[in-house]
Coordinates of C-alpha atoms in Angstrom, one line a residue:
M132 CA -28.6 -1.3 31.2
T133 CA -30.8 -4.2 30.1
D134 CA -29.5 -7.7 29.4
T135 CA -30.3 -7.2 25.7
S136 CA -28.2 -4.0 25.6
T137 CA -25.3 -5.8 27.2
K138 CA -25.5 -8.6 24.7
R139 CA -25.5 -6.0 21.8
I140 CA -22.5 -4.2 23.2
I141 CA -20.6 -7.6 23.5
A142 CA -21.6 -8.2 19.9
V143 CA -20.1 -4.9 18.9
V144 CA -16.9 -5.7 20.8
G145 CA -16.8 -9.0 18.8
C146 CA -17.3 -7.1 15.6
F147 CA -14.4 -4.8 16.5
L148 CA -12.1 -7.7 17.3
T149 CA -13.1 -9.5 14.1
S150 CA -12.5 -6.5 11.9
L151 CA -9.2 -5.9 13.7
G152 CA -7.9 -9.1 12.1
C153 CA -9.3 -8.4 8.6
G154 CA -7.2 -5.4 7.5
T155 CA -3.8 -7.0 7.2
L156 CA -3.8 -6.6 3.4
Y157 CA -2.8 -3.0 4.0
V158 CA 0.3 -4.2 5.8
Y159 CA 1.6 -5.4 2.5
S160 CA 3.9 -2.4 2.0
A161 CA 5.7 -3.3 5.2
Y162 CA 7.1 -6.5 3.8
A163 CA 6.6 -6.2 0.0
P164 CA 10.1 -5.0 -0.8
Q165 CA 11.6 -7.8 1.3
L166 CA 9.4 -10.4 -0.3
A167 CA 10.4 -9.0 -3.8
E168 CA 14.1 -9.2 -2.8
Q169 CA 13.8 -12.7 -1.4
L170 CA 12.0 -14.1 -4.4
N171 CA 13.6 -11.8 -7.0
L172 CA 10.3 -10.2 -8.0
T173 CA 10.0 -7.1 -10.2
T174 CA 8.0 -4.1 -8.9
T175 CA 5.2 -4.9 -11.4
E176 CA 5.0 -8.5 -10.1
S177 CA 5.1 -7.4 -6.5
S178 CA 2.3 -4.9 -7.2
L179 CA 0.2 -7.6 -8.9
I180 CA 0.5 -9.9 -5.9
G181 CA -0.6 -7.1 -3.6
E182 CA -3.5 -6.2 -5.9
M183 CA -4.8 -9.8 -5.8
G184 CA -5.7 -9.2 -2.2
T185 CA -7.9 -6.4 -3.3
L186 CA -9.4 -8.8 -5.8
G187 CA -10.2 -11.2 -3.0
I188 CA -11.9 -8.4 -0.9
A189 CA -13.7 -6.6 -3.8
L190 CA -14.6 -9.0 -6.6
L191 CA -14.9 -12.2 -4.4
G192 CA -16.6 -9.9 -1.9
I193 CA -19.7 -10.1 -4.0
L194 CA -19.8 -13.8 -3.2
S195 CA -19.0 -13.1 0.5
G196 CA -21.9 -10.6 0.6
F197 CA -24.3 -13.3 -0.8
I198 CA -23.1 -15.7 2.0
V199 CA -23.4 -13.1 4.7
D200 CA -26.9 -12.1 3.7
R201 CA -28.1 -15.7 4.0
T202 CA -26.5 -17.0 7.1
Q203 CA -26.0 -16.0 10.7
P204 CA -22.9 -13.8 11.2
Q205 CA -20.8 -16.3 13.1
V206 CA -20.7 -18.7 10.0
P207 CA -18.9 -16.3 7.5
I208 CA -16.6 -15.0 10.3
A209 CA -15.4 -18.6 11.0
L210 CA -15.1 -19.4 7.3
G211 CA -13.1 -16.1 6.9
A212 CA -10.6 -17.2 9.6
F213 CA -9.9 -20.4 7.7
F214 CA -9.2 -18.6 4.4
I215 CA -7.1 -15.9 6.0
F216 CA -4.9 -18.5 7.7
G217 CA -4.5 -20.5 4.4
G218 CA -3.6 -17.3 2.5
Y219 CA -0.9 -16.0 4.8
Y220 CA 0.6 -19.4 5.6
T221 CA 1.1 -20.0 1.9
I222 CA 2.9 -16.6 1.5
Y223 CA 5.1 -17.6 4.5
Y224 CA 5.8 -21.0 3.1
C225 CA 6.9 -19.5 -0.3
Y226 CA 9.1 -16.9 1.4
V227 CA 10.9 -19.5 3.6
N228 CA 11.4 -22.0 0.9
L229 CA 12.3 -19.5 -1.9
I230 CA 9.3 -20.6 -4.1
R231 CA 9.0 -18.0 -6.8
N232 CA 5.6 -19.0 -8.1
I233 CA 3.6 -15.8 -9.0
P234 CA 0.2 -17.5 -9.6
L235 CA 0.5 -19.3 -6.3
L236 CA 1.3 -16.1 -4.4
C237 CA -1.6 -14.3 -6.2
I238 CA -4.0 -17.1 -5.2
A239 CA -2.7 -16.8 -1.6
T240 CA -3.3 -13.1 -1.3
S241 CA -6.7 -13.6 -3.0
L242 CA -7.7 -16.2 -0.4
A243 CA -6.6 -13.9 2.4
G244 CA -8.6 -11.1 0.9
F245 CA -11.7 -13.3 0.5
G246 CA -11.5 -14.4 4.1
S247 CA -11.1 -10.8 5.2
A248 CA -14.2 -9.8 3.2
L249 CA -16.3 -12.7 4.7
S250 CA -15.5 -11.8 8.3
F251 CA -15.5 -8.0 7.8
M252 CA -18.9 -7.8 6.1
A253 CA -20.5 -10.1 8.6
S254 CA -19.2 -7.8 11.4
I255 CA -20.5 -4.7 9.7
K256 CA -24.0 -6.2 9.1
A257 CA -24.3 -7.5 12.6
S258 CA -23.5 -4.1 14.0
A259 CA -26.0 -2.4 11.7
L260 CA -28.8 -4.9 12.6
N261 CA -28.1 -4.7 16.3
F262 CA -28.4 -0.8 16.2
P263 CA -30.6 0.0 13.2
K264 CA -31.4 3.5 14.3
S265 CA -27.7 4.5 14.6
R266 CA -26.2 2.6 11.8
G267 CA -23.4 5.1 11.0
T268 CA -22.2 5.1 14.6
A269 CA -22.6 1.3 15.1
T270 CA -20.7 0.4 11.9
A271 CA -18.0 3.0 12.7
F272 CA -16.5 0.5 15.3
P273 CA -15.8 -2.4 12.9
L274 CA -14.9 0.0 10.1
S275 CA -12.4 1.8 12.2
A276 CA -10.9 -1.5 13.5
F277 CA -10.3 -2.6 9.9
G278 CA -8.2 0.5 9.4
L279 CA -6.4 0.1 12.7
C280 CA -5.3 -3.5 11.9
A281 CA -2.3 -2.4 9.8
F282 CA -1.1 -0.2 12.7
L283 CA -1.3 -3.1 15.1
F284 CA 0.7 -5.5 13.0
S285 CA 3.2 -2.9 12.0
L286 CA 3.8 -2.1 15.6
L287 CA 4.3 -5.8 16.4
S288 CA 6.7 -6.0 13.4
N289 CA 8.8 -3.2 14.8
L290 CA 8.9 -4.5 18.4
F291 CA 9.4 -8.2 17.9
F292 CA 10.3 -8.9 14.2
H293 CA 12.8 -6.3 13.2
G294 CA 14.4 -7.7 10.1
N295 CA 12.6 -11.0 10.5
T296 CA 10.1 -11.0 7.7
A297 CA 9.5 -14.8 7.9
G298 CA 8.5 -14.6 11.5
F299 CA 6.2 -11.7 10.8
L300 CA 4.4 -13.5 8.1
R301 CA 3.9 -16.5 10.4
L302 CA 2.5 -14.2 13.1
M303 CA 0.0 -12.8 10.7
A304 CA -1.2 -16.2 9.6
I305 CA -1.8 -17.3 13.2
M306 CA -3.0 -14.1 14.9
T307 CA -5.4 -12.9 12.3
S308 CA -7.3 -16.2 12.0
S309 CA -7.4 -16.5 15.8
M310 CA -8.9 -13.1 16.2
C311 CA -11.7 -13.9 13.7
L312 CA -12.4 -17.3 15.4
L313 CA -12.7 -15.5 18.8
G314 CA -15.0 -12.9 17.2
S315 CA -17.2 -15.6 15.8
L316 CA -18.0 -16.7 19.3
L317 CA -19.1 -13.2 20.4
V318 CA -20.9 -11.8 17.3
R319 CA -24.7 -12.4 17.4
V320 CA -27.8 -10.5 16.3
H321 CA -29.9 -9.9 19.4
E322 CA -33.6 -9.6 19.7
N323 CA -34.2 -7.1 17.0
P324 CA -37.5 -8.4 15.4
Q325 CA -36.8 -6.8 12.0
A326 CA -33.2 -8.1 11.9
I327 CA -34.3 -11.6 12.9
E328 CA -37.0 -11.6 10.3
S329 CA -34.4 -10.4 7.7
L330 CA -32.0 -13.2 8.5
E331 CA -34.3 -16.1 9.3
E332 CA -37.5 -15.5 7.3
Y333 CA -35.9 -14.3 4.1
S334 CA -37.4 -16.9 1.8
N335 CA -40.9 -16.6 3.4
S336 CA -40.9 -12.8 3.1
R337 CA -40.2 -13.1 -0.6
E338 CA -43.4 -15.2 -1.2
S339 CA -45.7 -13.5 1.3
N340 CA -48.1 -10.9 -0.1
E341 CA -50.6 -10.8 2.7
S342 CA -49.2 -8.2 4.9
A343 CA -49.1 -5.0 2.8
I344 CA -50.5 -1.8 4.1
S345 CA -51.1 1.4 2.2
G346 CA -51.1 5.0 3.4
Y347 CA -49.4 8.4 3.0
A348 CA -46.3 8.9 5.2
S349 CA -45.3 12.4 6.0
F350 CA -42.5 13.8 3.9
D351 CA -40.4 14.0 7.1
Q352 CA -40.9 10.2 7.5
I353 CA -40.0 9.6 3.9
K354 CA -36.8 11.7 4.3
R355 CA -35.8 9.8 7.5
N356 CA -36.6 6.3 6.3
G357 CA -36.9 6.2 2.5
S358 CA -34.0 5.1 0.3
F359 CA -33.0 7.9 -2.1
V360 CA -33.5 5.8 -5.2
I361 CA -37.1 5.0 -4.3
R362 CA -37.9 8.4 -2.9
T363 CA -36.8 10.0 -6.2
N364 CA -39.7 8.1 -7.9
L365 CA -42.3 9.2 -5.4
L366 CA -42.4 12.6 -7.0
P367 CA -44.8 13.3 -9.8
A368 CA -43.1 13.3 -13.2
S369 CA -43.8 17.0 -13.7
R370 CA -42.0 17.7 -10.4
K371 CA -38.9 15.7 -11.1
P372 CA -35.8 17.6 -12.4
S373 CA -34.6 16.4 -15.8
V374 CA -31.5 14.8 -14.2
F375 CA -33.8 12.2 -12.4
R376 CA -36.3 11.4 -15.2
S377 CA -34.2 8.5 -16.6
A378 CA -33.1 7.1 -13.2
S379 CA -34.4 3.7 -12.0
S380 CA -37.7 3.7 -13.8
A381 CA -37.0 0.1 -15.0
M382 CA -36.3 -0.9 -11.4
L383 CA -39.7 0.5 -10.1
S384 CA -41.5 -1.1 -13.0
S385 CA -40.2 -4.5 -12.0
L386 CA -41.0 -3.9 -8.3
K387 CA -44.6 -3.0 -9.2
T388 CA -45.1 -6.5 -10.8
K389 CA -43.9 -8.3 -7.7
K390 CA -47.1 -7.9 -5.7
S391 CA -50.8 -7.6 -6.5
F392 CA -53.0 -5.6 -4.1
P393 CA -56.8 -5.1 -4.1
N394 CA -57.8 -1.9 -5.8
N395 CA -59.8 0.2 -3.4
N396 CA -60.7 2.9 -6.0
A397 CA -60.4 2.9 -9.7
S398 CA -59.3 6.5 -9.9
G399 CA -57.3 6.9 -6.7
I400 CA -56.7 5.8 -3.1
M401 CA -57.6 7.1 0.3
A402 CA -55.1 8.9 2.4
P403 CA -55.2 7.5 5.9
N404 CA -53.0 8.7 8.8
F405 CA -49.7 6.9 8.8
C406 CA -49.9 4.3 11.5
P407 CA -47.2 1.6 11.3
Q408 CA -43.9 1.8 13.1
Y409 CA -40.8 0.8 11.1
E410 CA -37.1 1.0 11.4
E411 CA -34.6 3.4 9.8
S412 CA -33.3 0.6 7.7
T413 CA -36.5 0.1 5.8
P414 CA -36.8 2.1 2.6
L415 CA -40.2 3.0 1.1
V416 CA -41.4 1.5 -2.2
S417 CA -43.7 3.2 -4.6
S418 CA -46.7 1.5 -6.1
G419 CA -49.7 2.7 -8.0
I420 CA -52.2 0.5 -6.2
G421 CA -53.3 0.7 -2.6
S422 CA -54.4 -1.9 0.0
I423 CA -55.2 -2.1 3.7
D424 CA -53.3 -3.5 6.7
H425 CA -54.5 -7.1 7.0
Q426 CA -52.4 -7.7 10.1
N427 CA -53.1 -4.5 12.0
P428 CA -56.9 -4.0 12.0
G429 CA -56.5 -1.5 14.9
C430 CA -54.5 0.7 12.6
N431 CA -57.2 0.5 10.0
A432 CA -59.8 1.7 12.5
K433 CA -57.8 4.9 13.0
M434 CA -57.6 5.8 9.3
K435 CA -59.5 8.9 8.4
P436 CA -60.2 9.6 4.8
T437 CA -59.0 13.0 3.8
K438 CA -59.0 13.3 0.0
L439 CA -58.9 11.2 -3.1
Y440 CA -55.6 11.5 -4.9
D441 CA -54.5 10.3 -8.3
A442 CA -52.7 7.1 -7.7
E443 CA -50.1 8.0 -10.3
S444 CA -49.2 11.3 -8.6
R445 CA -48.6 10.3 -5.1
P446 CA -48.1 6.5 -4.9
L447 CA -46.8 5.1 -1.7
V448 CA -47.0 1.6 -0.2
L449 CA -45.3 0.4 2.9
S450 CA -45.1 -3.4 3.2
H451 CA -43.9 -5.8 5.9
D452 CA -42.3 -7.8 3.0
L453 CA -38.8 -6.4 3.5
A454 CA -37.6 -8.2 0.4
T455 CA -39.6 -5.9 -1.9
F456 CA -38.1 -2.8 -0.3
E457 CA -34.6 -3.7 -1.3
V458 CA -33.0 -2.6 -4.6
A459 CA -30.7 -5.5 -5.4
G460 CA -29.4 -7.8 -8.0
F461 CA -29.9 -6.9 -11.7
Q462 CA -32.3 -4.1 -10.6
L463 CA -29.4 -2.5 -8.8
L464 CA -27.4 -2.4 -12.0
K465 CA -30.3 -0.6 -13.8
T466 CA -30.1 2.5 -11.6
K467 CA -27.9 5.5 -12.4
E468 CA -27.2 6.0 -8.7
F469 CA -25.4 2.6 -8.6
W470 CA -23.1 3.5 -11.4
L471 CA -22.3 6.9 -9.9
L472 CA -21.5 5.4 -6.4
F473 CA -19.6 2.6 -8.1
S474 CA -17.4 5.1 -10.1
I475 CA -16.8 7.4 -7.1
I476 CA -15.5 4.8 -4.7
G477 CA -13.7 3.0 -7.5
I478 CA -11.6 5.9 -8.5
T479 CA -11.0 7.4 -5.1
A480 CA -10.2 4.1 -3.4
G481 CA -8.1 2.9 -6.4
A482 CA -5.9 6.0 -6.1
G483 CA -5.6 5.4 -2.3
Q484 CA -4.7 1.8 -2.8
M485 CA -2.0 2.6 -5.3
Y486 CA -0.3 4.7 -2.6
I487 CA -0.9 2.2 0.2
Y488 CA 0.4 -0.8 -1.7
C489 CA 3.3 1.0 -3.4
V490 CA 4.5 3.4 -0.6
G491 CA 7.2 0.8 0.3
F492 CA 8.7 1.3 -3.1
C493 CA 8.5 5.0 -2.8
I494 CA 10.4 4.8 0.4
K495 CA 13.0 2.4 -1.2
A496 CA 13.5 4.9 -4.0
L497 CA 14.1 7.9 -1.7
I498 CA 16.4 6.0 0.6
T499 CA 18.4 4.4 -2.2
F500 CA 18.9 7.9 -3.8
N501 CA 19.7 9.8 -0.6
Y502 CA 21.2 7.0 1.7
P503 CA 22.6 4.2 -0.5
E504 CA 24.4 2.6 2.5
M505 CA 21.3 2.1 4.6
T506 CA 20.6 -1.6 5.4
S507 CA 17.4 -3.5 4.5
A508 CA 16.4 -3.8 8.1
D509 CA 16.6 0.0 8.6
M510 CA 14.7 0.5 5.4
Q511 CA 11.9 -1.8 6.7
H512 CA 11.7 0.4 9.8
Y513 CA 10.7 3.3 7.7
Q514 CA 8.2 1.1 5.8
T515 CA 6.5 -0.1 8.9
F516 CA 6.4 3.5 10.3
H517 CA 4.5 4.7 7.2
V518 CA 2.1 1.7 7.2
S519 CA 1.4 2.4 10.9
L520 CA 0.8 6.1 10.1
I521 CA -1.6 5.3 7.3
S522 CA -3.4 2.8 9.5
I523 CA -3.8 5.2 12.4
C524 CA -5.1 7.9 10.1
S525 CA -7.4 5.4 8.3
F526 CA -8.7 4.3 11.7
S527 CA -9.4 7.9 12.7
G528 CA -11.0 8.8 9.4
R529 CA -13.3 5.7 9.5
F530 CA -14.4 6.3 13.1
I531 CA -15.0 10.0 12.8
S532 CA -16.6 9.7 9.4
G533 CA -19.2 7.1 10.6
I534 CA -20.3 9.3 13.5
L535 CA -20.2 12.5 11.5
S536 CA -22.4 11.0 8.8
D537 CA -25.1 10.5 11.4
V538 CA -24.7 13.9 13.0
A539 CA -24.6 15.7 9.6
V540 CA -27.9 14.1 8.4
K541 CA -29.9 14.1 11.7
K542 CA -28.8 17.4 13.2
Y543 CA -27.8 19.6 10.3
S544 CA -29.6 18.0 7.3
V545 CA -26.3 17.9 5.4
Q546 CA -25.8 15.3 2.7
R547 CA -23.5 12.4 3.5
M548 CA -22.0 12.7 0.0
W549 CA -20.0 15.7 1.2
L550 CA -17.8 13.3 3.2
P551 CA -16.6 11.4 0.0
F552 CA -15.8 14.9 -1.4
V553 CA -13.7 15.7 1.7
S554 CA -12.0 12.3 1.2
S555 CA -11.1 13.1 -2.4
A556 CA -9.8 16.6 -1.4
L557 CA -7.5 15.1 1.3
A558 CA -6.2 12.5 -1.2
L559 CA -5.6 15.3 -3.7
V560 CA -3.5 17.3 -1.3
G561 CA -1.6 14.1 -0.3
F562 CA -0.7 13.3 -3.9
I563 CA 0.4 16.9 -4.5
F564 CA 2.7 16.5 -1.4
V565 CA 4.3 13.5 -3.0
L566 CA 5.4 15.5 -6.1
F567 CA 7.5 17.8 -3.9
V568 CA 9.0 15.3 -1.4
D569 CA 12.7 14.7 -1.9
Q570 CA 13.6 13.3 1.5
I571 CA 12.2 10.3 3.3
D572 CA 11.6 12.3 6.4
E573 CA 9.2 14.5 4.5
L574 CA 6.9 11.7 3.2
W575 CA 4.9 11.4 6.4
A576 CA 2.5 14.2 5.5
A577 CA 1.4 12.4 2.3
S578 CA 0.9 9.1 4.2
M579 CA -1.1 10.9 6.8
L580 CA -3.4 12.6 4.3
V581 CA -3.9 9.6 2.1
G582 CA -4.7 7.4 5.2
L583 CA -7.2 9.9 6.5
A584 CA -8.8 10.2 3.1
Y585 CA -9.1 6.4 2.7
G586 CA -10.6 6.1 6.2
V587 CA -13.2 9.0 5.7
L588 CA -14.3 7.3 2.4
F589 CA -14.9 3.9 3.8
G590 CA -16.3 5.1 7.1
C591 CA -19.3 6.7 5.5
Y592 CA -19.8 4.8 2.2
P593 CA -21.6 1.7 3.6
T594 CA -24.2 3.9 5.2
I595 CA -24.6 5.8 1.9
V596 CA -25.2 2.6 0.1
G597 CA -27.8 1.6 2.7
E598 CA -29.5 4.9 2.2
F599 CA -29.6 4.6 -1.6
F600 CA -30.7 0.9 -1.9
G601 CA -31.9 -0.3 1.5
S602 CA -29.9 -1.8 4.4
T603 CA -31.7 -4.9 5.7
I604 CA -31.9 -8.1 3.6
N605 CA -29.5 -7.4 0.7
F606 CA -27.2 -4.8 2.3
S607 CA -24.1 -6.9 2.4
Q608 CA -24.5 -8.0 -1.2
N609 CA -25.2 -4.4 -2.4
W610 CA -22.2 -3.1 -0.4
A611 CA -20.0 -5.8 -1.8
T612 CA -21.1 -5.0 -5.4
V613 CA -20.5 -1.3 -5.0
S614 CA -17.2 -1.8 -3.2
S615 CA -16.0 -4.2 -5.9
S616 CA -15.2 -1.2 -8.1
P617 CA -11.7 -0.6 -6.6
V618 CA -10.6 -4.0 -7.9
I619 CA -10.6 -2.5 -11.4
T620 CA -9.1 0.9 -10.7
A621 CA -6.6 -0.3 -8.0
Y622 CA -5.4 -3.0 -10.5
L623 CA -4.9 -0.4 -13.2
S624 CA -3.3 2.1 -10.9
T625 CA -0.8 -0.3 -9.2
L626 CA 0.0 -1.8 -12.6
M627 CA 0.7 1.7 -13.9
F628 CA 2.9 2.5 -10.9
G629 CA 4.8 -0.8 -11.4
K630 CA 5.4 -0.1 -15.1
I631 CA 6.5 3.4 -14.5
Y632 CA 8.8 2.4 -11.7
D633 CA 10.3 -0.5 -13.6
S634 CA 10.9 1.6 -16.7
N635 CA 13.3 3.7 -14.6
I636 CA 15.3 0.9 -13.1
N637 CA 17.9 0.8 -15.8
S638 CA 18.2 4.6 -15.9
G639 CA 20.2 5.0 -12.7
L640 CA 23.9 5.9 -12.4
D641 CA 24.7 2.8 -10.4
D642 CA 23.2 -0.5 -11.6
K643 CA 24.8 -2.9 -9.1
K644 CA 21.5 -4.4 -8.0
A645 CA 18.6 -5.7 -10.0
N646 CA 15.1 -4.3 -9.6
V647 CA 16.4 -1.1 -8.0
C648 CA 15.7 2.5 -9.2
Y649 CA 18.3 5.1 -8.3
L650 CA 16.4 8.3 -9.4
G651 CA 14.6 9.1 -6.2
K652 CA 11.1 10.6 -6.7
L653 CA 11.6 10.5 -10.4
C654 CA 11.1 6.8 -10.2
Y655 CA 7.4 7.2 -9.6
I656 CA 6.4 10.9 -9.9
K657 CA 4.6 10.4 -13.2
A658 CA 2.2 7.9 -11.6
F659 CA 1.1 10.5 -9.0
K660 CA 0.6 13.2 -11.7
I661 CA -1.9 10.9 -13.4
G662 CA -3.5 10.2 -10.0
I663 CA -4.0 13.9 -9.4
A664 CA -5.9 14.3 -12.6
V665 CA -8.1 11.3 -11.9
I666 CA -8.9 12.6 -8.4
I667 CA -10.0 16.0 -9.7
A668 CA -12.3 14.3 -12.1
T669 CA -13.8 12.3 -9.2
M670 CA -14.4 15.4 -7.2
L671 CA -16.4 16.9 -10.1
L672 CA -18.5 13.6 -10.2
I673 CA -19.2 13.8 -6.5
L674 CA -20.4 17.4 -6.9
Y675 CA -22.8 16.2 -9.6
V676 CA -24.3 13.6 -7.3
I677 CA -24.6 16.3 -4.6
Y678 CA -26.3 18.6 -7.0
R679 CA -28.7 15.8 -8.0
H680 CA -29.6 15.3 -4.4
Y681 CA -30.0 19.0 -3.8
L682 CA -32.5 19.3 -6.7
F683 CA -34.4 16.3 -5.4
I684 CA -34.7 17.7 -1.9
K685 CA -35.8 21.1 -3.2
N686 CA -38.6 19.6 -5.3
E687 CA -39.5 17.2 -2.5
L688 CA -40.0 20.1 -0.1
E689 CA -42.2 21.9 -2.7
E690 CA -44.3 18.7 -3.1
E691 CA -44.6 18.5 0.7
K692 CA -45.9 22.1 0.9
E693 CA -48.4 21.3 -1.9
H694 CA -49.5 18.2 -0.1
Q695 CA -50.1 20.1 3.1
R696 CA -52.1 22.8 1.4
A697 CA -54.3 20.1 -0.2
L698 CA -54.9 18.6 3.2
E699 CA -55.8 22.0 4.7
V700 CA -58.3 22.7 1.9
D701 CA -59.9 19.3 2.3
T702 CA -60.4 19.9 6.1

């Protein structure tokens, strides 16, 4: 093993450790009922506080993505440690001193979420840049660690802080920030020329237009390396299925104006052999004008003219200017693919987060209905068990999904989008289980399925975003933008859960305690019925995306055959 390989492995270990300290927002259900009881919060108020953590991860995650894309990874990781500590220590301080300040608690969870997003995104990008040819597998480690975090802290809560919520909150404040600080010392991007250029020469690459080369890549190379959004527009208009004709034309029009290349032929361009080597993370950009490789004259010498093609029918330009290969910013918002991916992760993750953040109240309702004499400490034991179960299943789903996404594409040519479909199916079954669970001992199956579904979704989705829009310079910002979708749906779903739960509080037979529902599963069952309908709609949306991709691949293969026949006729 070379010295560089060892350093990259150490960096992945650092990414794993960093991410292990970033997923504590999903531990919220383990202490939310105790926090609500201590500060006399309603279920709606408690759900809102938990949801503000998602706001920090998702909405403020766009800002964190911007920071991550423009600095070395250790900087945002260290900043994240600071914000995580500040957020959790504030919650601990309010709990101990009985400070019932809803805005302050919301700000605290938002800060913890923002810090988590900073450290987590930096670890994902560092892993992807260190292993650009196996992004799915490399990013599986920090992604799975993020899911495992809740299990780690739930286990510590059960072993050392049984019934001691204040001590547990203090532990999270100190331990999570310490893990991120240690990770910042280990995480580096090592000797990957493309990655180094992406991070250190970003501004120069935007201005440079001297290093473009033109040529025809094989369709196999396009399929392996080209982003889906841009590959769609490489097909002639007559070849595109109707579902693609309105997609991302504005984006490509803008990209074509970014560079000016010498026109080699007024009616077409020469088709040389494809010479340059490039990484999996570099998508291909279409252009109607050709040029030569000014930095690789040896490559130009190998070019053999084969046939003049109409520049409008088969345009293709590969450039060393990585910034022009990325679909980002306002151009990202102009593509239909963005809004499809945005909606899918938003609805699926929103439903999952409703369960994750509110399962503590489901447990409380079932226990109060069936075992009214159970103590708060024993109730917290069940809560931490379910948080641990969700965490382990999320960890497994993230790890398996990241690896499977690589295997599915490279070995079996299966679309990665089937994994989000599997995720939605698992969540659907889990929600159906909730409808029939009457006893606390039966709820484990729903927690297992929802945790696995959540892990599968987030294990493959960053790689899907990289495939669609590029994964080098603007990956973190693009991923943060797409993953900000759950902040809307999760807020609405948890708010809906809280309203439904609170509406049943005064309907019980025994009303001795405030903010307690005594109806068992009837306290929340309506929320999960709505969730089932929403998940089914999402599954249909995913099938539509898969169908779009299928039509594109079918027409791309036909274009490839036509291209090969043209070359054979010419020779």
